[in-house]
């Protein structure tokens, strides 16, 4: 039986700032691991998890696995469903607003409304701020029941223990949301990106849409799924406030492969986070990608620094390389490719001018009294920094001076006399089409971290690239040192044997120093949200009577509870 989600009708007319303060739940301090809250009780442990889930991914499957395992570690788990908070905020601001319950229309509406909210408040992190205010509300509400839970623990175990709470942000769609949450929670936050193929995500969305509109043509559902995935990847025409999952995805601490055993992958990550005596060593991919990421420091590139690491068929790491520049009299030759690109545009414009295909007023506008070479040159300059600034002609990589990281690694392997055909190359960014053709011809597997919009690899090499190029899976280089540093005293007993794994007493690898400022950092973001809501015209124009009515009709936020199925919601 399908459970309906009932959202209270609210208005954020006169009381938008009051609404934000009400979400935050006041200013209760956060207890930290290794300290004592109020000087009488064991420390409270709070962990925060973010999920970056591209459109069509089975997020519930992952969150069910994470929630179940966190419960085994003795945590109370709160799922912060950001789309639910967005719906409540939309209806609180405008009770007449209609949000479709299911289907492509619902997803499209939520994307549009989320973009609009961020833009109207001039706050790209507004939706993440709603999640933070929700956490503060839950934290305050849990005070009333934490004492009874603590007493129950003491009765069952005979020892005191601070409350353990985990909050899951579901799900993050903008890079600024990740940045803001990291500023607040520091190493108390662990972010997962969920990897699922586009084909599987499209198929899942089409099935969902067909369930809602069974009479519609399957091609319409497929087209709707494709359009929504593109919007989710990067909202066209709204780079500051729109969803941008493609850029947000590589910012994670951990990458989870959704088509394989999700629970096993999550258990491994938690063992590393909680410094388990059962230490999962780095995989071949994790080690090689961390080396590639470190190799980026050898690049003097003014733009993106990209590096690669190569392993043989047997897994031996044999070569690294970064994007480096040819040198002229000892100095790198930066950005000389722009001149070649400009020459290409000038040649094209001159040929169009000779064929009288360029309007005369365009040439006159860029001339100094007479048409000719000078006007063509000035028009080319004007176009390259104006109309053509974001065009694909500016993405032509053939005129760029640097030797790419992949080719640099291949050259280094060649100079060392190492056979790399059939091996694997780990690259910090998706390979360009020039590098890809050499890697594919060597029958190499390619794993990458970040997207690279200038690449035409998939379009040019199709199935060959699809079979050989894949996203990196595992612990990201940004978290490699943090997670793969076991505390030996936790693993080894005084007799020299490995300690048993005790999940409910395991302590996470978090810093008490960063935890101490969580409350203050949360308040800064909440205050920014309050100010944005309070200063918005919709928040100032309504009567105080209407505001009191809405405050009296306080709504409850929705969220998953421990021990309930992932899709459960409070009625």
JSON list of C-alpha atoms in Angstrom, two decimals, residues 336-512:
[
{"chain": "A", "resi": 336, "resn": "UNK", "atom": "CA", "xyz": [50.06, 30.63, -26.24]},
{"chain": "A", "resi": 337, "resn": "UNK", "atom": "CA", "xyz": [47.35, 28.43, -27.67]},
{"chain": "A", "resi": 338, "resn": "UNK", "atom": "CA", "xyz": [44.95, 31.36, -27.57]},
{"chain": "A", "resi": 339, "resn": "UNK", "atom": "CA", "xyz": [46.87, 33.01, -30.41]},
{"chain": "A", "resi": 340, "resn": "UNK", "atom": "CA", "xyz": [46.45, 29.92, -32.58]},
{"chain": "A", "resi": 341, "resn": "UNK", "atom": "CA", "xyz": [42.75, 29.82, -31.77]},
{"chain": "A", "resi": 342, "resn": "UNK", "atom": "CA", "xyz": [42.42, 33.50, -32.67]},
{"chain": "A", "resi": 343, "resn": "UNK", "atom": "CA", "xyz": [44.21, 32.86, -35.99]},
{"chain": "A", "resi": 344, "resn": "UNK", "atom": "CA", "xyz": [41.65, 30.14, -36.76]},
{"chain": "A", "resi": 345, "resn": "UNK", "atom": "CA", "xyz": [38.76, 32.54, -36.12]},
{"chain": "A", "resi": 346, "resn": "UNK", "atom": "CA", "xyz": [40.43, 35.30, -38.16]},
{"chain": "A", "resi": 347, "resn": "UNK", "atom": "CA", "xyz": [40.91, 32.95, -41.11]},
{"chain": "A", "resi": 348, "resn": "UNK", "atom": "CA", "xyz": [37.27, 31.84, -40.91]},
{"chain": "A", "resi": 349, "resn": "UNK", "atom": "CA", "xyz": [35.99, 35.43, -40.71]},
{"chain": "A", "resi": 350, "resn": "UNK", "atom": "CA", "xyz": [38.17, 36.54, -43.63]},
{"chain": "A", "resi": 351, "resn": "UNK", "atom": "CA", "xyz": [36.84, 33.78, -45.84]},
{"chain": "A", "resi": 352, "resn": "UNK", "atom": "CA", "xyz": [33.26, 34.62, -44.85]},
{"chain": "A", "resi": 353, "resn": "UNK", "atom": "CA", "xyz": [33.95, 38.31, -45.52]},
{"chain": "A", "resi": 354, "resn": "UNK", "atom": "CA", "xyz": [35.37, 37.57, -48.98]},
{"chain": "A", "resi": 355, "resn": "UNK", "atom": "CA", "xyz": [32.22, 35.58, -49.73]},
{"chain": "A", "resi": 356, "resn": "UNK", "atom": "CA", "xyz": [30.19, 38.56, -48.47]},
{"chain": "A", "resi": 357, "resn": "UNK", "atom": "CA", "xyz": [28.56, 36.41, -45.76]},
{"chain": "A", "resi": 358, "resn": "UNK", "atom": "CA", "xyz": [29.36, 38.79, -42.89]},
{"chain": "A", "resi": 359, "resn": "UNK", "atom": "CA", "xyz": [27.01, 41.78, -42.51]},
{"chain": "A", "resi": 360, "resn": "UNK", "atom": "CA", "xyz": [28.78, 45.02, -43.44]},
{"chain": "A", "resi": 361, "resn": "UNK", "atom": "CA", "xyz": [27.69, 46.72, -40.22]},
{"chain": "A", "resi": 362, "resn": "UNK", "atom": "CA", "xyz": [29.59, 44.08, -38.22]},
{"chain": "A", "resi": 363, "resn": "UNK", "atom": "CA", "xyz": [32.84, 44.98, -39.98]},
{"chain": "A", "resi": 364, "resn": "UNK", "atom": "CA", "xyz": [32.22, 48.74, -39.73]},
{"chain": "A", "resi": 365, "resn": "UNK", "atom": "CA", "xyz": [31.52, 48.42, -36.03]},
{"chain": "A", "resi": 366, "resn": "UNK", "atom": "CA", "xyz": [34.97, 46.91, -35.50]},
{"chain": "A", "resi": 367, "resn": "UNK", "atom": "CA", "xyz": [36.89, 49.10, -37.97]},
{"chain": "A", "resi": 368, "resn": "UNK", "atom": "CA", "xyz": [38.73, 52.37, -37.54]},
{"chain": "A", "resi": 369, "resn": "UNK", "atom": "CA", "xyz": [37.37, 54.09, -40.59]},
{"chain": "A", "resi": 370, "resn": "UNK", "atom": "CA", "xyz": [38.06, 51.45, -43.19]},
{"chain": "A", "resi": 371, "resn": "UNK", "atom": "CA", "xyz": [37.28, 47.81, -43.67]},
{"chain": "A", "resi": 372, "resn": "UNK", "atom": "CA", "xyz": [40.03, 45.25, -44.01]},
{"chain": "A", "resi": 373, "resn": "UNK", "atom": "CA", "xyz": [42.46, 43.21, -41.97]},
{"chain": "A", "resi": 374, "resn": "UNK", "atom": "CA", "xyz": [42.19, 45.44, -38.89]},
{"chain": "A", "resi": 375, "resn": "UNK", "atom": "CA", "xyz": [38.42, 45.14, -38.72]},
{"chain": "A", "resi": 376, "resn": "UNK", "atom": "CA", "xyz": [38.59, 41.35, -39.08]},
{"chain": "A", "resi": 377, "resn": "UNK", "atom": "CA", "xyz": [41.18, 41.11, -36.30]},
{"chain": "A", "resi": 378, "resn": "UNK", "atom": "CA", "xyz": [39.17, 43.29, -33.96]},
{"chain": "A", "resi": 379, "resn": "UNK", "atom": "CA", "xyz": [35.98, 41.36, -34.74]},
{"chain": "A", "resi": 380, "resn": "UNK", "atom": "CA", "xyz": [37.77, 38.09, -33.93]},
{"chain": "A", "resi": 381, "resn": "UNK", "atom": "CA", "xyz": [38.97, 39.47, -30.59]},
{"chain": "A", "resi": 382, "resn": "UNK", "atom": "CA", "xyz": [35.50, 40.78, -29.81]},
{"chain": "A", "resi": 383, "resn": "UNK", "atom": "CA", "xyz": [33.88, 37.43, -30.60]},
{"chain": "A", "resi": 384, "resn": "UNK", "atom": "CA", "xyz": [36.34, 35.34, -28.58]},
{"chain": "A", "resi": 385, "resn": "UNK", "atom": "CA", "xyz": [35.71, 37.31, -25.40]},
{"chain": "A", "resi": 386, "resn": "UNK", "atom": "CA", "xyz": [32.03, 37.92, -26.18]},
{"chain": "A", "resi": 387, "resn": "UNK", "atom": "CA", "xyz": [29.63, 35.80, -28.22]},
{"chain": "A", "resi": 388, "resn": "UNK", "atom": "CA", "xyz": [32.11, 32.91, -28.57]},
{"chain": "A", "resi": 389, "resn": "UNK", "atom": "CA", "xyz": [33.39, 32.95, -24.98]},
{"chain": "A", "resi": 390, "resn": "UNK", "atom": "CA", "xyz": [31.26, 29.93, -24.00]},
{"chain": "A", "resi": 391, "resn": "UNK", "atom": "CA", "xyz": [31.22, 28.29, -27.43]},
{"chain": "A", "resi": 392, "resn": "UNK", "atom": "CA", "xyz": [32.75, 24.95, -28.36]},
{"chain": "A", "resi": 393, "resn": "UNK", "atom": "CA", "xyz": [35.43, 26.66, -30.43]},
{"chain": "A", "resi": 394, "resn": "UNK", "atom": "CA", "xyz": [36.97, 27.78, -27.13]},
{"chain": "A", "resi": 395, "resn": "UNK", "atom": "CA", "xyz": [37.05, 24.11, -26.09]},
{"chain": "A", "resi": 396, "resn": "UNK", "atom": "CA", "xyz": [39.31, 22.96, -28.92]},
{"chain": "A", "resi": 397, "resn": "UNK", "atom": "CA", "xyz": [42.16, 21.19, -27.14]},
{"chain": "A", "resi": 398, "resn": "UNK", "atom": "CA", "xyz": [44.45, 20.71, -30.15]},
{"chain": "A", "resi": 399, "resn": "UNK", "atom": "CA", "xyz": [45.93, 24.21, -29.77]},
{"chain": "A", "resi": 400, "resn": "UNK", "atom": "CA", "xyz": [46.74, 23.85, -26.08]},
{"chain": "A", "resi": 401, "resn": "UNK", "atom": "CA", "xyz": [50.47, 23.78, -25.26]},
{"chain": "A", "resi": 402, "resn": "UNK", "atom": "CA", "xyz": [50.60, 21.41, -22.24]},
{"chain": "A", "resi": 403, "resn": "UNK", "atom": "CA", "xyz": [51.40, 17.72, -22.53]},
{"chain": "A", "resi": 404, "resn": "UNK", "atom": "CA", "xyz": [48.38, 16.10, -20.91]},
{"chain": "A", "resi": 405, "resn": "UNK", "atom": "CA", "xyz": [48.77, 14.06, -17.75]},
{"chain": "A", "resi": 406, "resn": "UNK", "atom": "CA", "xyz": [47.84, 10.78, -19.44]},
{"chain": "A", "resi": 407, "resn": "UNK", "atom": "CA", "xyz": [50.39, 11.27, -22.24]},
{"chain": "A", "resi": 408, "resn": "UNK", "atom": "CA", "xyz": [53.04, 12.39, -19.77]},
{"chain": "A", "resi": 409, "resn": "UNK", "atom": "CA", "xyz": [52.51, 9.17, -17.80]},
{"chain": "A", "resi": 410, "resn": "UNK", "atom": "CA", "xyz": [52.70, 7.09, -20.99]},
{"chain": "A", "resi": 411, "resn": "UNK", "atom": "CA", "xyz": [55.93, 8.84, -22.02]},
{"chain": "A", "resi": 412, "resn": "UNK", "atom": "CA", "xyz": [57.44, 8.23, -18.59]},
{"chain": "A", "resi": 413, "resn": "UNK", "atom": "CA", "xyz": [56.51, 4.54, -18.81]},
{"chain": "A", "resi": 414, "resn": "UNK", "atom": "CA", "xyz": [58.05, 4.34, -22.27]},
{"chain": "A", "resi": 415, "resn": "UNK", "atom": "CA", "xyz": [61.27, 5.98, -21.08]},
{"chain": "A", "resi": 416, "resn": "UNK", "atom": "CA", "xyz": [61.41, 3.45, -18.23]},
{"chain": "A", "resi": 417, "resn": "UNK", "atom": "CA", "xyz": [60.96, 0.59, -20.71]},
{"chain": "A", "resi": 418, "resn": "UNK", "atom": "CA", "xyz": [57.73, -0.63, -19.11]},
{"chain": "A", "resi": 419, "resn": "UNK", "atom": "CA", "xyz": [54.97, -2.44, -21.03]},
{"chain": "A", "resi": 420, "resn": "UNK", "atom": "CA", "xyz": [51.62, -0.86, -20.13]},
{"chain": "A", "resi": 421, "resn": "UNK", "atom": "CA", "xyz": [49.32, -2.31, -22.79]},
{"chain": "A", "resi": 422, "resn": "UNK", "atom": "CA", "xyz": [46.39, -4.02, -21.11]},
{"chain": "A", "resi": 423, "resn": "UNK", "atom": "CA", "xyz": [46.99, -2.14, -17.87]},
{"chain": "A", "resi": 424, "resn": "UNK", "atom": "CA", "xyz": [44.90, 0.53, -16.15]},
{"chain": "A", "resi": 425, "resn": "UNK", "atom": "CA", "xyz": [45.38, 4.28, -16.01]},
{"chain": "A", "resi": 426, "resn": "UNK", "atom": "CA", "xyz": [43.87, 6.30, -13.16]},
{"chain": "A", "resi": 427, "resn": "UNK", "atom": "CA", "xyz": [43.22, 9.91, -14.14]},
{"chain": "A", "resi": 428, "resn": "UNK", "atom": "CA", "xyz": [41.98, 12.77, -11.99]},
{"chain": "A", "resi": 429, "resn": "UNK", "atom": "CA", "xyz": [39.74, 13.96, -14.87]},
{"chain": "A", "resi": 430, "resn": "UNK", "atom": "CA", "xyz": [37.93, 12.34, -17.79]},
{"chain": "A", "resi": 431, "resn": "UNK", "atom": "CA", "xyz": [40.39, 11.92, -20.69]},
{"chain": "A", "resi": 432, "resn": "UNK", "atom": "CA", "xyz": [40.22, 14.21, -23.71]},
{"chain": "A", "resi": 433, "resn": "UNK", "atom": "CA", "xyz": [39.59, 12.60, -27.10]},
{"chain": "A", "resi": 434, "resn": "UNK", "atom": "CA", "xyz": [43.25, 12.94, -28.13]},
{"chain": "A", "resi": 435, "resn": "UNK", "atom": "CA", "xyz": [44.53, 11.03, -25.10]},
{"chain": "A", "resi": 436, "resn": "UNK", "atom": "CA", "xyz": [41.68, 8.55, -25.22]},
{"chain": "A", "resi": 437, "resn": "UNK", "atom": "CA", "xyz": [42.51, 7.29, -28.71]},
{"chain": "A", "resi": 438, "resn": "UNK", "atom": "CA", "xyz": [46.02, 6.31, -27.60]},
{"chain": "A", "resi": 439, "resn": "UNK", "atom": "CA", "xyz": [44.81, 4.70, -24.38]},
{"chain": "A", "resi": 440, "resn": "UNK", "atom": "CA", "xyz": [42.10, 2.74, -26.20]},
{"chain": "A", "resi": 441, "resn": "UNK", "atom": "CA", "xyz": [44.59, 1.57, -28.84]},
{"chain": "A", "resi": 442, "resn": "UNK", "atom": "CA", "xyz": [46.76, 0.21, -25.99]},
{"chain": "A", "resi": 443, "resn": "UNK", "atom": "CA", "xyz": [43.74, -1.75, -24.67]},
{"chain": "A", "resi": 444, "resn": "UNK", "atom": "CA", "xyz": [43.98, 0.10, -21.35]},
{"chain": "A", "resi": 445, "resn": "UNK", "atom": "CA", "xyz": [41.20, 0.48, -18.80]},
{"chain": "A", "resi": 446, "resn": "UNK", "atom": "CA", "xyz": [40.61, 4.07, -17.71]},
{"chain": "A", "resi": 447, "resn": "UNK", "atom": "CA", "xyz": [39.23, 5.24, -14.37]},
{"chain": "A", "resi": 448, "resn": "UNK", "atom": "CA", "xyz": [38.59, 8.92, -13.72]},
{"chain": "A", "resi": 449, "resn": "UNK", "atom": "CA", "xyz": [37.49, 11.23, -10.91]},
{"chain": "A", "resi": 450, "resn": "UNK", "atom": "CA", "xyz": [36.11, 14.44, -12.42]},
{"chain": "A", "resi": 451, "resn": "UNK", "atom": "CA", "xyz": [34.21, 15.21, -15.64]},
{"chain": "A", "resi": 452, "resn": "UNK", "atom": "CA", "xyz": [35.89, 17.12, -18.46]},
{"chain": "A", "resi": 453, "resn": "UNK", "atom": "CA", "xyz": [33.41, 19.03, -20.59]},
{"chain": "A", "resi": 454, "resn": "UNK", "atom": "CA", "xyz": [35.84, 19.63, -23.49]},
{"chain": "A", "resi": 455, "resn": "UNK", "atom": "CA", "xyz": [36.27, 15.93, -24.18]},
{"chain": "A", "resi": 456, "resn": "UNK", "atom": "CA", "xyz": [34.61, 14.44, -27.28]},
{"chain": "A", "resi": 457, "resn": "UNK", "atom": "CA", "xyz": [35.72, 10.92, -26.41]},
{"chain": "A", "resi": 458, "resn": "UNK", "atom": "CA", "xyz": [32.29, 9.34, -26.02]},
{"chain": "A", "resi": 459, "resn": "UNK", "atom": "CA", "xyz": [30.98, 10.89, -29.23]},
{"chain": "A", "resi": 460, "resn": "UNK", "atom": "CA", "xyz": [34.06, 9.92, -31.26]},
{"chain": "A", "resi": 461, "resn": "UNK", "atom": "CA", "xyz": [34.75, 6.44, -29.93]},
{"chain": "A", "resi": 462, "resn": "UNK", "atom": "CA", "xyz": [31.32, 5.26, -28.75]},
{"chain": "A", "resi": 463, "resn": "UNK", "atom": "CA", "xyz": [31.28, 1.67, -27.51]},
{"chain": "A", "resi": 464, "resn": "UNK", "atom": "CA", "xyz": [35.07, 1.46, -27.34]},
{"chain": "A", "resi": 465, "resn": "UNK", "atom": "CA", "xyz": [35.13, 4.25, -24.78]},
{"chain": "A", "resi": 466, "resn": "UNK", "atom": "CA", "xyz": [32.11, 2.93, -22.90]},
{"chain": "A", "resi": 467, "resn": "UNK", "atom": "CA", "xyz": [33.78, -0.46, -22.41]},
{"chain": "A", "resi": 468, "resn": "UNK", "atom": "CA", "xyz": [37.07, 0.99, -21.20]},
{"chain": "A", "resi": 469, "resn": "UNK", "atom": "CA", "xyz": [36.25, 4.19, -19.31]},
{"chain": "A", "resi": 470, "resn": "UNK", "atom": "CA", "xyz": [34.57, 4.11, -15.91]},
{"chain": "A", "resi": 471, "resn": "UNK", "atom": "CA", "xyz": [34.17, 6.27, -12.86]},
{"chain": "A", "resi": 472, "resn": "UNK", "atom": "CA", "xyz": [36.42, 5.73, -9.89]},
{"chain": "A", "resi": 473, "resn": "UNK", "atom": "CA", "xyz": [34.88, 3.73, -7.03]},
{"chain": "A", "resi": 474, "resn": "UNK", "atom": "CA", "xyz": [36.08, 3.75, -3.42]},
{"chain": "A", "resi": 475, "resn": "UNK", "atom": "CA", "xyz": [37.66, 6.19, -0.95]},
{"chain": "A", "resi": 476, "resn": "UNK", "atom": "CA", "xyz": [38.39, 9.49, -2.68]},
{"chain": "A", "resi": 477, "resn": "UNK", "atom": "CA", "xyz": [41.93, 10.91, -2.53]},
{"chain": "A", "resi": 478, "resn": "UNK", "atom": "CA", "xyz": [40.65, 13.80, -0.39]},
{"chain": "A", "resi": 479, "resn": "UNK", "atom": "CA", "xyz": [39.85, 11.31, 2.41]},
{"chain": "A", "resi": 480, "resn": "UNK", "atom": "CA", "xyz": [42.60, 8.76, 1.79]},
{"chain": "A", "resi": 481, "resn": "UNK", "atom": "CA", "xyz": [44.97, 9.92, 4.55]},
{"chain": "A", "resi": 482, "resn": "UNK", "atom": "CA", "xyz": [42.16, 10.44, 7.04]},
{"chain": "A", "resi": 483, "resn": "UNK", "atom": "CA", "xyz": [40.52, 7.02, 6.68]},
{"chain": "A", "resi": 484, "resn": "UNK", "atom": "CA", "xyz": [43.57, 4.86, 5.96]},
{"chain": "A", "resi": 485, "resn": "UNK", "atom": "CA", "xyz": [45.41, 5.79, 9.15]},
{"chain": "A", "resi": 486, "resn": "UNK", "atom": "CA", "xyz": [44.48, 3.08, 11.71]},
{"chain": "A", "resi": 487, "resn": "UNK", "atom": "CA", "xyz": [45.24, 3.60, 15.38]},
{"chain": "A", "resi": 488, "resn": "UNK", "atom": "CA", "xyz": [47.30, 0.52, 16.17]},
{"chain": "A", "resi": 489, "resn": "UNK", "atom": "CA", "xyz": [46.45, 0.65, 19.89]},
{"chain": "A", "resi": 490, "resn": "UNK", "atom": "CA", "xyz": [42.79, 0.04, 18.97]},
{"chain": "A", "resi": 491, "resn": "UNK", "atom": "CA", "xyz": [43.64, -3.05, 16.94]},
{"chain": "A", "resi": 492, "resn": "UNK", "atom": "CA", "xyz": [46.07, -4.93, 19.09]},
{"chain": "A", "resi": 493, "resn": "UNK", "atom": "CA", "xyz": [45.50, -6.35, 22.57]},
{"chain": "A", "resi": 494, "resn": "UNK", "atom": "CA", "xyz": [48.14, -6.49, 25.31]},
{"chain": "A", "resi": 495, "resn": "UNK", "atom": "CA", "xyz": [48.64, -10.17, 24.43]},
{"chain": "A", "resi": 496, "resn": "UNK", "atom": "CA", "xyz": [49.44, -9.25, 20.82]},
{"chain": "A", "resi": 497, "resn": "UNK", "atom": "CA", "xyz": [46.17, -10.54, 19.34]},
{"chain": "A", "resi": 498, "resn": "UNK", "atom": "CA", "xyz": [43.69, -8.54, 17.30]},
{"chain": "A", "resi": 499, "resn": "UNK", "atom": "CA", "xyz": [40.98, -6.95, 19.42]},
{"chain": "A", "resi": 500, "resn": "UNK", "atom": "CA", "xyz": [37.39, -8.03, 18.78]},
{"chain": "A", "resi": 501, "resn": "UNK", "atom": "CA", "xyz": [35.14, -5.63, 16.91]},
{"chain": "A", "resi": 502, "resn": "UNK", "atom": "CA", "xyz": [32.77, -3.83, 19.33]},
{"chain": "A", "resi": 503, "resn": "UNK", "atom": "CA", "xyz": [30.47, -1.67, 17.21]},
{"chain": "A", "resi": 504, "resn": "UNK", "atom": "CA", "xyz": [28.47, 0.05, 19.94]},
{"chain": "A", "resi": 505, "resn": "UNK", "atom": "CA", "xyz": [31.63, 1.27, 21.69]},
{"chain": "A", "resi": 506, "resn": "UNK", "atom": "CA", "xyz": [33.60, 2.18, 18.56]},
{"chain": "A", "resi": 507, "resn": "UNK", "atom": "CA", "xyz": [34.66, 5.82, 18.33]},
{"chain": "A", "resi": 508, "resn": "UNK", "atom": "CA", "xyz": [34.70, 7.66, 14.98]},
{"chain": "A", "resi": 509, "resn": "UNK", "atom": "CA", "xyz": [37.78, 9.41, 13.64]},
{"chain": "A", "resi": 510, "resn": "UNK", "atom": "CA", "xyz": [36.60, 12.96, 14.29]},
{"chain": "A", "resi": 511, "resn": "UNK", "atom": "CA", "xyz": [38.26, 15.96, 15.84]},
{"chain": "A", "resi": 512, "resn": "UNK", "atom": "CA", "xyz": [36.92, 17.42, 19.09]}
]
